[in-house]
Amino acid sequence: MKKITIIIPAYNEEESLPLLYDRLKELMEKMNNYEFEILFVNDGSKDKTIEIIKDLRNKDERVCYVDFSRNFGKEIAMIAGLDYATGDCVVFMDADLQDPPELIPELVKYWEEGYDDVYAKRRSRKGETWLKKFTSKMYYRVLQHLTKVEIQEDTGDFRLLDRRCVNALKKLRESQRNTKSMFSWIGYKKKEVLYDRDPRIAGTTKWNYKKLIDLAIDGITSFTTSPLRISTYISIPTFIVLFVYFVYVIVKCFVVHEAIQAYQAIILLILFFSGIQILLFGIIGEYLGRIFNETKNRPLYLVNEYNGKKEMNDEK
Ligand code: UDP
Ligand code: MG
């Protein structure tokens, strides 16, 4: 029997979890030709989330959990889920039931047809402000513009991944993660499924605009170092202006026999030195970018316990 792991990052979700579990239980009863693992990643919740998860675990062996030592953020919770998942495929889901579990059979159907990455694309987003929808759209545009790999629009993290996608994603261990772009980067056979995104069932959203902006900047800078190139780009026109002005002054001096004025010399010097400075910043930026890309060596997260066992965090 094939095993499906449902990965659910949870941060202060005490109100949603019982409802979520009921919906998942129904689903698992319907899909009884599969084995299931419900893997919660408790991302340092400050409420009773972990107690509720432990209660569920006592009732139902299929419930597993990874308990973080503190809040590491959803992106990190997702990679931890991949590390601990034991299934032949995994499904990412939010704890707040915004992603309807009833869509999972359809995702699985396409997986059985041979797709590796079946992602759910939002047809509508209920209960979200136009500002959030608008900024999210612009963000996709910008990210798409800056990177060479294709990025799926209006797609959250609700998706099914085959084991080989899981293994591929586990190899990408940078600490400023932007999982959305990683899904695109790994490639493999993708399939889109449309769905209506529901409003959050209970509790409040953990996102605020600062978090979203941080995520957006991480998304851009983790994918490309092109913003660092700005200096290099600015220095080029500066040098062109310098050169043209230099030629103009020299010609005036030697052809028209007009003495160089003090202000002309000053302009030349300013152009020359500011050009050099901007260029040097650009070069430093380029190297900084390389270093930045090579130094992501910390463990991504620390685990307090896994399914009741204390973790020593040796290998991950
Ligand atoms: N989440 C998390 N760590 C965080 C913030 C959020 O694991 O630091 C989880 C949260 O419990 C939920 C999912 O990520 O399962 C999506 O969060 P939320 O619903 O608040 O975001 P939104 O749907 O509003 O974008
Ligand atoms: Mg939500």
mmCIF file of C-alpha atoms and ligand atoms in Angstrom:
data_model
loop_
_atom_site.group_PDB
_atom_site.id
_atom_site.type_symbol
_atom_site.label_atom_id
_atom_site.label_comp_id
_atom_site.label_asym_id
_atom_site.label_seq_id
_atom_site.Cartn_x
_atom_site.Cartn_y
_atom_site.Cartn_z
ATOM 1 C CA MET A 1 0.000 0.000 0.000
ATOM 2 C CA LYS A 2 1.310 3.452 -0.907
ATOM 3 C CA LYS A 3 1.808 5.925 1.890
ATOM 4 C CA ILE A 4 0.789 9.593 1.774
ATOM 5 C CA THR A 5 2.312 12.027 4.243
ATOM 6 C CA ILE A 6 0.316 15.171 4.924
ATOM 7 C CA ILE A 7 2.636 17.881 6.212
ATOM 8 C CA ILE A 8 0.994 20.595 8.300
ATOM 9 C CA PRO A 9 3.036 23.495 9.677
ATOM 10 C CA ALA A 10 1.238 24.857 12.725
ATOM 11 C CA TYR A 11 1.858 28.026 14.658
ATOM 12 C CA ASN A 12 -0.705 28.923 17.336
ATOM 13 C CA GLU A 13 -3.445 26.851 15.744
ATOM 14 C CA GLU A 14 -5.184 25.394 18.836
ATOM 15 C CA GLU A 15 -8.601 26.393 17.527
ATOM 16 C CA SER A 16 -8.225 24.981 14.031
ATOM 17 C CA LEU A 17 -6.535 21.667 14.796
ATOM 18 C CA PRO A 18 -9.542 19.659 16.109
ATOM 19 C CA LEU A 19 -11.616 20.789 13.115
ATOM 20 C CA LEU A 20 -8.755 19.984 10.776
ATOM 21 C CA TYR A 21 -8.287 16.526 12.242
ATOM 22 C CA ASP A 22 -11.998 15.725 11.835
ATOM 23 C CA ARG A 23 -11.894 16.682 8.158
ATOM 24 C CA LEU A 24 -8.721 14.663 7.615
ATOM 25 C CA LYS A 25 -10.176 11.634 9.388
ATOM 26 C CA GLU A 26 -13.152 11.681 7.065
ATOM 27 C CA LEU A 27 -10.814 11.882 4.114
ATOM 28 C CA MET A 28 -8.646 8.995 5.295
ATOM 29 C CA GLU A 29 -11.730 6.825 5.752
ATOM 30 C CA LYS A 30 -12.728 7.521 2.171
ATOM 31 C CA MET A 31 -9.268 6.875 0.759
ATOM 32 C CA ASN A 32 -8.819 3.582 2.558
ATOM 33 C CA ASN A 33 -6.622 2.100 -0.156
ATOM 34 C CA TYR A 34 -3.760 4.325 1.015
ATOM 35 C CA GLU A 35 -1.752 4.448 4.182
ATOM 36 C CA PHE A 36 -1.578 7.887 5.811
ATOM 37 C CA GLU A 37 0.785 9.859 7.977
ATOM 38 C CA ILE A 38 -0.293 13.232 9.318
ATOM 39 C CA LEU A 39 2.888 15.068 10.153
ATOM 40 C CA PHE A 40 2.463 18.226 12.192
ATOM 41 C CA VAL A 41 5.385 20.588 12.485
ATOM 42 C CA ASN A 42 4.809 22.668 15.590
ATOM 43 C CA ASP A 43 6.619 25.875 14.851
ATOM 44 C CA GLY A 44 7.194 27.072 18.418
ATOM 45 C CA SER A 45 3.527 27.777 19.146
ATOM 46 C CA LYS A 46 2.799 29.734 22.275
ATOM 47 C CA ASP A 47 -0.672 28.282 22.841
ATOM 48 C CA LYS A 48 -1.874 24.709 23.398
ATOM 49 C CA THR A 49 -1.095 23.539 19.854
ATOM 50 C CA ILE A 50 1.484 20.952 20.904
ATOM 51 C CA GLU A 51 -0.748 19.520 23.676
ATOM 52 C CA ILE A 52 -3.554 19.101 21.174
ATOM 53 C CA ILE A 53 -1.227 17.400 18.714
ATOM 54 C CA LYS A 54 -0.008 15.034 21.429
ATOM 55 C CA ASP A 55 -3.603 14.176 22.352
ATOM 56 C CA LEU A 56 -4.307 13.386 18.714
ATOM 57 C CA ARG A 57 -1.193 11.233 18.586
ATOM 58 C CA ASN A 58 -2.383 9.238 21.608
ATOM 59 C CA LYS A 59 -5.708 8.609 19.903
ATOM 60 C CA ASP A 60 -4.326 7.971 16.422
ATOM 61 C CA GLU A 61 -0.940 6.451 15.578
ATOM 62 C CA ARG A 62 -1.032 8.008 12.117
ATOM 63 C CA VAL A 63 -0.503 11.427 13.666
ATOM 64 C CA CYS A 64 3.193 12.287 13.961
ATOM 65 C CA TYR A 65 4.815 15.508 14.993
ATOM 66 C CA VAL A 66 8.038 17.439 14.960
ATOM 67 C CA ASP A 67 8.238 20.020 17.713
ATOM 68 C CA PHE A 68 10.623 22.943 17.064
ATOM 69 C CA SER A 69 12.701 24.482 19.820
ATOM 70 C CA ARG A 70 11.296 27.902 18.872
ATOM 71 C CA ASN A 71 9.441 29.650 16.048
ATOM 72 C CA PHE A 72 11.434 29.293 12.837
ATOM 73 C CA GLY A 73 8.779 30.361 10.325
ATOM 74 C CA LYS A 74 6.618 28.442 7.894
ATOM 75 C CA GLU A 75 9.258 28.011 5.203
ATOM 76 C CA ILE A 76 11.557 26.220 7.640
ATOM 77 C CA ALA A 77 8.668 24.188 9.059
ATOM 78 C CA MET A 78 8.052 22.955 5.525
ATOM 79 C CA ILE A 79 11.593 21.659 5.001
ATOM 80 C CA ALA A 80 11.468 19.971 8.419
ATOM 81 C CA GLY A 81 8.280 18.279 7.259
ATOM 82 C CA LEU A 82 10.093 17.001 4.184
ATOM 83 C CA ASP A 83 12.990 15.742 6.329
ATOM 84 C CA TYR A 84 10.731 13.723 8.597
ATOM 85 C CA ALA A 85 8.123 12.551 6.089
ATOM 86 C CA THR A 86 8.149 8.818 5.442
ATOM 87 C CA GLY A 87 5.506 8.651 2.697
ATOM 88 C CA ASP A 88 5.812 7.836 -1.005
ATOM 89 C CA CYS A 89 4.436 11.288 -1.625
ATOM 90 C CA VAL A 90 3.747 14.308 0.546
ATOM 91 C CA VAL A 91 0.959 16.880 0.583
ATOM 92 C CA PHE A 92 1.552 20.326 2.094
ATOM 93 C CA MET A 93 -1.455 21.826 3.827
ATOM 94 C CA ASP A 94 -2.128 24.822 6.054
ATOM 95 C CA ALA A 95 -3.559 24.113 9.487
ATOM 96 C CA ASP A 96 -6.373 26.636 9.103
ATOM 97 C CA LEU A 97 -8.357 24.625 6.546
ATOM 98 C CA GLN A 98 -7.882 27.256 3.861
ATOM 99 C CA ASP A 99 -6.760 24.377 1.706
ATOM 100 C CA PRO A 100 -9.694 21.958 1.507
ATOM 101 C CA PRO A 101 -8.586 18.371 2.291
ATOM 102 C CA GLU A 102 -11.342 17.193 -0.052
ATOM 103 C CA LEU A 103 -9.085 18.161 -2.953
ATOM 104 C CA ILE A 104 -6.462 15.595 -1.979
ATOM 105 C CA PRO A 105 -8.076 12.656 -3.856
ATOM 106 C CA GLU A 106 -7.813 14.692 -7.051
ATOM 107 C CA LEU A 107 -4.162 15.507 -6.394
ATOM 108 C CA VAL A 108 -3.493 11.821 -5.731
ATOM 109 C CA LYS A 109 -5.295 10.847 -8.915
ATOM 110 C CA TYR A 110 -2.863 12.884 -11.015
ATOM 111 C CA TRP A 111 0.061 11.554 -9.013
ATOM 112 C CA GLU A 112 -1.065 8.033 -9.900
ATOM 113 C CA GLU A 113 -1.138 9.140 -13.531
ATOM 114 C CA GLY A 114 2.569 9.880 -13.268
ATOM 115 C CA TYR A 115 2.821 13.566 -12.342
ATOM 116 C CA ASP A 116 5.488 14.424 -9.768
ATOM 117 C CA ASP A 117 4.298 17.821 -8.604
ATOM 118 C CA VAL A 118 0.540 18.387 -8.549
ATOM 119 C CA TYR A 119 -0.140 21.914 -7.362
ATOM 120 C CA ALA A 120 -3.407 23.530 -6.459
ATOM 121 C CA LYS A 121 -4.003 26.867 -8.099
ATOM 122 C CA ARG A 122 -6.426 29.277 -6.456
ATOM 123 C CA ARG A 123 -9.429 30.094 -8.573
ATOM 124 C CA SER A 124 -10.691 32.492 -5.922
ATOM 125 C CA ARG A 125 -9.541 33.725 -2.560
ATOM 126 C CA LYS A 126 -12.365 34.273 -0.144
ATOM 127 C CA GLY A 127 -11.871 36.378 2.946
ATOM 128 C CA GLU A 128 -8.749 38.135 1.748
ATOM 129 C CA THR A 129 -8.441 41.843 1.135
ATOM 130 C CA TRP A 130 -7.934 43.240 -2.358
ATOM 131 C CA LEU A 131 -4.675 44.748 -1.151
ATOM 132 C CA LYS A 132 -3.306 41.311 -0.263
ATOM 133 C CA LYS A 133 -4.457 39.910 -3.595
ATOM 134 C CA PHE A 134 -2.967 42.842 -5.461
ATOM 135 C CA THR A 135 0.399 42.765 -3.699
ATOM 136 C CA SER A 136 0.625 39.029 -4.156
ATOM 137 C CA LYS A 137 0.009 39.449 -7.883
ATOM 138 C CA MET A 138 2.657 42.150 -8.212
ATOM 139 C CA TYR A 139 5.098 40.032 -6.255
ATOM 140 C CA TYR A 140 4.699 37.134 -8.667
ATOM 141 C CA ARG A 141 5.291 39.513 -11.557
ATOM 142 C CA VAL A 142 8.502 40.937 -10.103
ATOM 143 C CA LEU A 143 9.867 37.563 -9.086
ATOM 144 C CA GLN A 144 9.091 36.145 -12.490
ATOM 145 C CA HIS A 145 10.824 39.073 -14.130
ATOM 146 C CA LEU A 146 14.004 38.627 -12.131
ATOM 147 C CA THR A 147 14.439 34.891 -12.368
ATOM 148 C CA LYS A 148 14.859 32.570 -15.264
ATOM 149 C CA VAL A 149 12.824 29.639 -13.970
ATOM 150 C CA GLU A 150 9.096 29.766 -14.383
ATOM 151 C CA ILE A 151 7.034 30.631 -11.319
ATOM 152 C CA GLN A 152 3.434 29.554 -10.990
ATOM 153 C CA GLU A 153 1.048 32.386 -10.315
ATOM 154 C CA ASP A 154 -1.700 32.222 -7.685
ATOM 155 C CA THR A 155 -0.302 29.038 -6.270
ATOM 156 C CA GLY A 156 0.262 28.644 -2.566
ATOM 157 C CA ASP A 157 2.024 25.812 -0.885
ATOM 158 C CA PHE A 158 -0.919 23.430 -1.182
ATOM 159 C CA ARG A 159 0.478 20.684 -3.400
ATOM 160 C CA LEU A 160 1.403 17.039 -3.705
ATOM 161 C CA LEU A 161 5.006 16.061 -4.291
ATOM 162 C CA ASP A 162 6.379 12.726 -5.333
ATOM 163 C CA ARG A 163 9.215 11.189 -3.325
ATOM 164 C CA ARG A 164 11.785 12.275 -5.874
ATOM 165 C CA CYS A 165 10.721 15.916 -5.571
ATOM 166 C CA VAL A 166 10.973 15.521 -1.802
ATOM 167 C CA ASN A 167 14.510 14.190 -2.113
ATOM 168 C CA ALA A 168 15.428 17.021 -4.463
ATOM 169 C CA LEU A 169 14.032 19.707 -2.142
ATOM 170 C CA LYS A 170 15.875 18.195 0.816
ATOM 171 C CA LYS A 171 19.117 18.970 -0.967
ATOM 172 C CA LEU A 172 18.344 22.714 -1.142
ATOM 173 C CA ARG A 173 19.342 23.791 2.324
ATOM 174 C CA GLU A 174 19.799 27.533 2.190
ATOM 175 C CA SER A 175 18.563 29.302 5.270
ATOM 176 C CA GLN A 176 16.668 32.187 3.653
ATOM 177 C CA ARG A 177 14.171 29.966 1.986
ATOM 178 C CA ASN A 178 11.598 30.743 -0.577
ATOM 179 C CA THR A 179 9.939 27.418 -1.121
ATOM 180 C CA LYS A 180 7.708 28.664 -3.925
ATOM 181 C CA SER A 181 10.630 29.345 -6.190
ATOM 182 C CA MET A 182 12.262 26.058 -5.185
ATOM 183 C CA PHE A 183 9.241 24.110 -6.391
ATOM 184 C CA SER A 184 9.840 25.667 -9.784
ATOM 185 C CA TRP A 185 13.591 25.244 -9.652
ATOM 186 C CA ILE A 186 13.516 21.471 -9.145
ATOM 187 C CA GLY A 187 11.462 20.983 -12.268
ATOM 188 C CA TYR A 188 9.875 17.518 -12.825
ATOM 189 C CA LYS A 189 6.474 16.846 -14.284
ATOM 190 C CA LYS A 190 3.958 19.379 -13.028
ATOM 191 C CA LYS A 191 0.168 19.424 -13.109
ATOM 192 C CA GLU A 192 -2.205 22.192 -12.144
ATOM 193 C CA VAL A 193 -5.494 21.688 -10.291
ATOM 194 C CA LEU A 194 -7.907 24.579 -9.703
ATOM 195 C CA TYR A 195 -9.657 25.151 -6.389
ATOM 196 C CA ASP A 196 -11.465 27.789 -4.361
ATOM 197 C CA ARG A 197 -9.513 28.950 -1.381
ATOM 198 C CA ASP A 198 -11.671 29.127 1.727
ATOM 199 C CA PRO A 199 -11.392 31.716 4.463
ATOM 200 C CA ARG A 200 -9.453 30.676 7.569
ATOM 201 C CA ILE A 201 -11.661 28.502 9.802
ATOM 202 C CA ALA A 202 -10.574 29.804 13.211
ATOM 203 C CA GLY A 203 -7.873 31.874 14.818
ATOM 204 C CA THR A 204 -6.146 34.737 13.043
ATOM 205 C CA THR A 205 -3.662 34.940 10.236
ATOM 206 C CA LYS A 206 0.001 34.907 11.281
ATOM 207 C CA TRP A 207 0.954 37.075 8.387
ATOM 208 C CA ASN A 208 1.360 40.772 8.477
ATOM 209 C CA TYR A 209 2.763 43.096 5.870
ATOM 210 C CA LYS A 210 6.219 43.162 7.397
ATOM 211 C CA LYS A 211 6.429 39.382 7.172
ATOM 212 C CA LEU A 212 5.143 39.459 3.607
ATOM 213 C CA ILE A 213 7.653 42.107 2.560
ATOM 214 C CA ASP A 214 10.454 40.133 4.238
ATOM 215 C CA LEU A 215 9.329 37.049 2.401
ATOM 216 C CA ALA A 216 9.239 38.942 -0.868
ATOM 217 C CA ILE A 217 12.750 40.339 -0.397
ATOM 218 C CA ASP A 218 14.054 36.925 0.643
ATOM 219 C CA GLY A 219 12.400 35.482 -2.401
ATOM 220 C CA ILE A 220 14.174 37.868 -4.709
ATOM 221 C CA THR A 221 17.565 37.896 -3.022
ATOM 222 C CA SER A 222 17.717 34.153 -2.458
ATOM 223 C CA PHE A 223 17.055 33.548 -6.083
ATOM 224 C CA THR A 224 19.250 36.110 -7.731
ATOM 225 C CA THR A 225 22.065 38.469 -6.848
ATOM 226 C CA SER A 226 21.044 40.877 -9.593
ATOM 227 C CA PRO A 227 20.126 43.744 -7.207
ATOM 228 C CA LEU A 228 23.804 43.803 -6.214
ATOM 229 C CA ARG A 229 24.609 44.593 -9.787
ATOM 230 C CA ILE A 230 22.888 47.987 -9.553
ATOM 231 C CA SER A 231 26.212 49.691 -8.722
ATOM 232 C CA THR A 232 27.896 48.146 -11.692
ATOM 233 C CA TYR A 233 25.090 49.389 -13.894
ATOM 234 C CA ILE A 234 25.182 52.920 -12.469
ATOM 235 C CA SER A 235 28.945 53.199 -12.873
ATOM 236 C CA ILE A 236 28.831 52.525 -16.617
ATOM 237 C CA PRO A 237 26.839 55.692 -17.576
ATOM 238 C CA THR A 238 28.955 57.697 -15.130
ATOM 239 C CA PHE A 239 32.080 56.676 -17.013
ATOM 240 C CA ILE A 240 30.473 57.414 -20.355
ATOM 241 C CA VAL A 241 29.587 60.947 -19.214
ATOM 242 C CA LEU A 242 33.100 61.340 -17.842
ATOM 243 C CA PHE A 243 34.628 60.261 -21.117
ATOM 244 C CA VAL A 244 32.484 62.553 -23.262
ATOM 245 C CA TYR A 245 33.154 65.530 -21.019
ATOM 246 C CA PHE A 246 36.855 64.720 -20.933
ATOM 247 C CA VAL A 247 37.064 64.670 -24.716
ATOM 248 C CA TYR A 248 35.123 67.937 -24.880
ATOM 249 C CA VAL A 249 37.507 69.689 -22.466
ATOM 250 C CA ILE A 250 40.643 68.304 -24.147
ATOM 251 C CA VAL A 251 39.430 69.287 -27.626
ATOM 252 C CA LYS A 252 38.629 72.774 -26.370
ATOM 253 C CA CYS A 253 42.068 73.020 -24.824
ATOM 254 C CA PHE A 254 44.143 71.800 -27.762
ATOM 255 C CA VAL A 255 42.039 72.678 -30.792
ATOM 256 C CA VAL A 256 40.317 75.882 -29.738
ATOM 257 C CA HIS A 257 43.263 76.811 -27.475
ATOM 258 C CA GLU A 258 41.104 77.725 -24.558
ATOM 259 C CA ALA A 259 42.609 77.165 -21.108
ATOM 260 C CA ILE A 260 40.964 74.566 -18.855
ATOM 261 C CA GLN A 261 38.755 76.282 -16.302
ATOM 262 C CA ALA A 262 38.928 75.312 -12.628
ATOM 263 C CA TYR A 263 35.270 74.238 -12.558
ATOM 264 C CA GLN A 264 35.885 71.941 -15.530
ATOM 265 C CA ALA A 265 38.737 70.258 -13.706
ATOM 266 C CA ILE A 266 36.527 69.846 -10.639
ATOM 267 C CA ILE A 267 33.710 68.288 -12.648
ATOM 268 C CA LEU A 268 36.186 65.901 -14.234
ATOM 269 C CA LEU A 269 37.607 64.886 -10.875
ATOM 270 C CA ILE A 270 34.168 64.373 -9.322
ATOM 271 C CA LEU A 271 33.025 62.271 -12.247
ATOM 272 C CA PHE A 272 36.208 60.249 -12.174
ATOM 273 C CA PHE A 273 36.220 59.487 -8.476
ATOM 274 C CA SER A 274 32.508 58.891 -8.088
ATOM 275 C CA GLY A 275 32.687 56.588 -11.102
ATOM 276 C CA ILE A 276 35.534 54.633 -9.546
ATOM 277 C CA GLN A 277 33.718 54.424 -6.224
ATOM 278 C CA ILE A 278 30.482 53.179 -7.648
ATOM 279 C CA LEU A 279 32.384 50.655 -9.728
ATOM 280 C CA LEU A 280 34.244 49.378 -6.675
ATOM 281 C CA PHE A 281 30.973 49.053 -4.776
ATOM 282 C CA GLY A 282 29.686 47.030 -7.657
ATOM 283 C CA ILE A 283 32.682 44.713 -7.584
ATOM 284 C CA ILE A 284 32.403 44.276 -3.824
ATOM 285 C CA GLY A 285 28.712 43.606 -4.300
ATOM 286 C CA GLU A 286 29.421 40.890 -6.838
ATOM 287 C CA TYR A 287 31.830 39.138 -4.496
ATOM 288 C CA LEU A 288 29.538 39.634 -1.529
ATOM 289 C CA GLY A 289 26.870 37.935 -3.573
ATOM 290 C CA ARG A 290 29.133 34.944 -4.182
ATOM 291 C CA ILE A 291 30.082 34.719 -0.517
ATOM 292 C CA PHE A 292 26.479 35.029 0.497
ATOM 293 C CA ASN A 293 25.610 32.158 -1.751
ATOM 294 C CA GLU A 294 28.288 29.938 -0.256
ATOM 295 C CA THR A 295 27.892 30.588 3.443
ATOM 296 C CA LYS A 296 24.472 29.171 4.167
ATOM 297 C CA ASN A 297 25.763 26.504 6.485
ATOM 298 C CA ARG A 298 23.765 26.650 9.668
ATOM 299 C CA PRO A 299 21.293 23.954 10.596
ATOM 300 C CA LEU A 300 17.961 25.215 9.367
ATOM 301 C CA TYR A 301 16.085 24.407 12.536
ATOM 302 C CA LEU A 302 16.412 22.687 15.885
ATOM 303 C CA VAL A 303 13.968 20.057 17.015
ATOM 304 C CA ASN A 304 12.785 19.730 20.565
ATOM 305 C CA GLU A 305 11.089 16.361 20.099
ATOM 306 C CA TYR A 306 9.847 14.024 17.408
ATOM 307 C CA ASN A 307 6.855 11.800 18.163
ATOM 308 C CA GLY A 308 7.620 12.015 21.862
ATOM 309 C CA LYS A 309 11.337 11.259 21.537
ATOM 310 C CA LYS A 310 13.881 13.910 22.474
ATOM 311 C CA GLU A 311 15.995 14.910 19.498
ATOM 312 C CA MET A 312 19.740 15.409 19.661
ATOM 313 C CA ASN A 313 19.954 17.065 16.257
ATOM 314 C CA ASP A 314 23.050 15.228 15.138
ATOM 315 C CA GLU A 315 22.467 14.568 11.528
ATOM 316 C CA LYS A 316 19.945 17.087 10.255
HETATM 317 N N1 UDP B 1 2.725 29.112 10.145
HETATM 318 C C1 UDP B 1 3.883 28.557 10.703
HETATM 319 N N2 UDP B 1 4.836 29.391 11.228
HETATM 320 C C2 UDP B 1 4.709 30.755 11.221
HETATM 321 C C3 UDP B 1 3.536 31.303 10.638
HETATM 322 C C4 UDP B 1 2.577 30.461 10.106
HETATM 323 O O1 UDP B 1 4.054 27.342 10.715
HETATM 324 O O2 UDP B 1 5.592 31.439 11.729
HETATM 325 C C5 UDP B 1 1.695 28.218 9.576
HETATM 326 C C6 UDP B 1 0.283 28.451 10.113
HETATM 327 O O3 UDP B 1 0.054 27.731 11.308
HETATM 328 C C7 UDP B 1 -0.572 27.941 8.985
HETATM 329 C C8 UDP B 1 0.251 28.265 7.744
HETATM 330 O O4 UDP B 1 1.594 28.458 8.208
HETATM 331 O O5 UDP B 1 -0.768 26.538 9.045
HETATM 332 C C9 UDP B 1 -0.272 29.483 7.008
HETATM 333 O O6 UDP B 1 -0.335 30.583 7.890
HETATM 334 P P1 UDP B 1 -1.520 31.641 7.850
HETATM 335 O O7 UDP B 1 -2.824 30.951 7.666
HETATM 336 O O8 UDP B 1 -1.387 32.486 9.072
HETATM 337 O O9 UDP B 1 -1.139 32.485 6.558
HETATM 338 P P2 UDP B 1 -2.145 32.956 5.379
HETATM 339 O O10 UDP B 1 -2.970 31.762 5.001
HETATM 340 O O11 UDP B 1 -2.960 34.054 5.972
HETATM 341 O O12 UDP B 1 -1.236 33.416 4.271
HETATM 342 MG MG MG B 2 -4.169 30.825 6.275
#
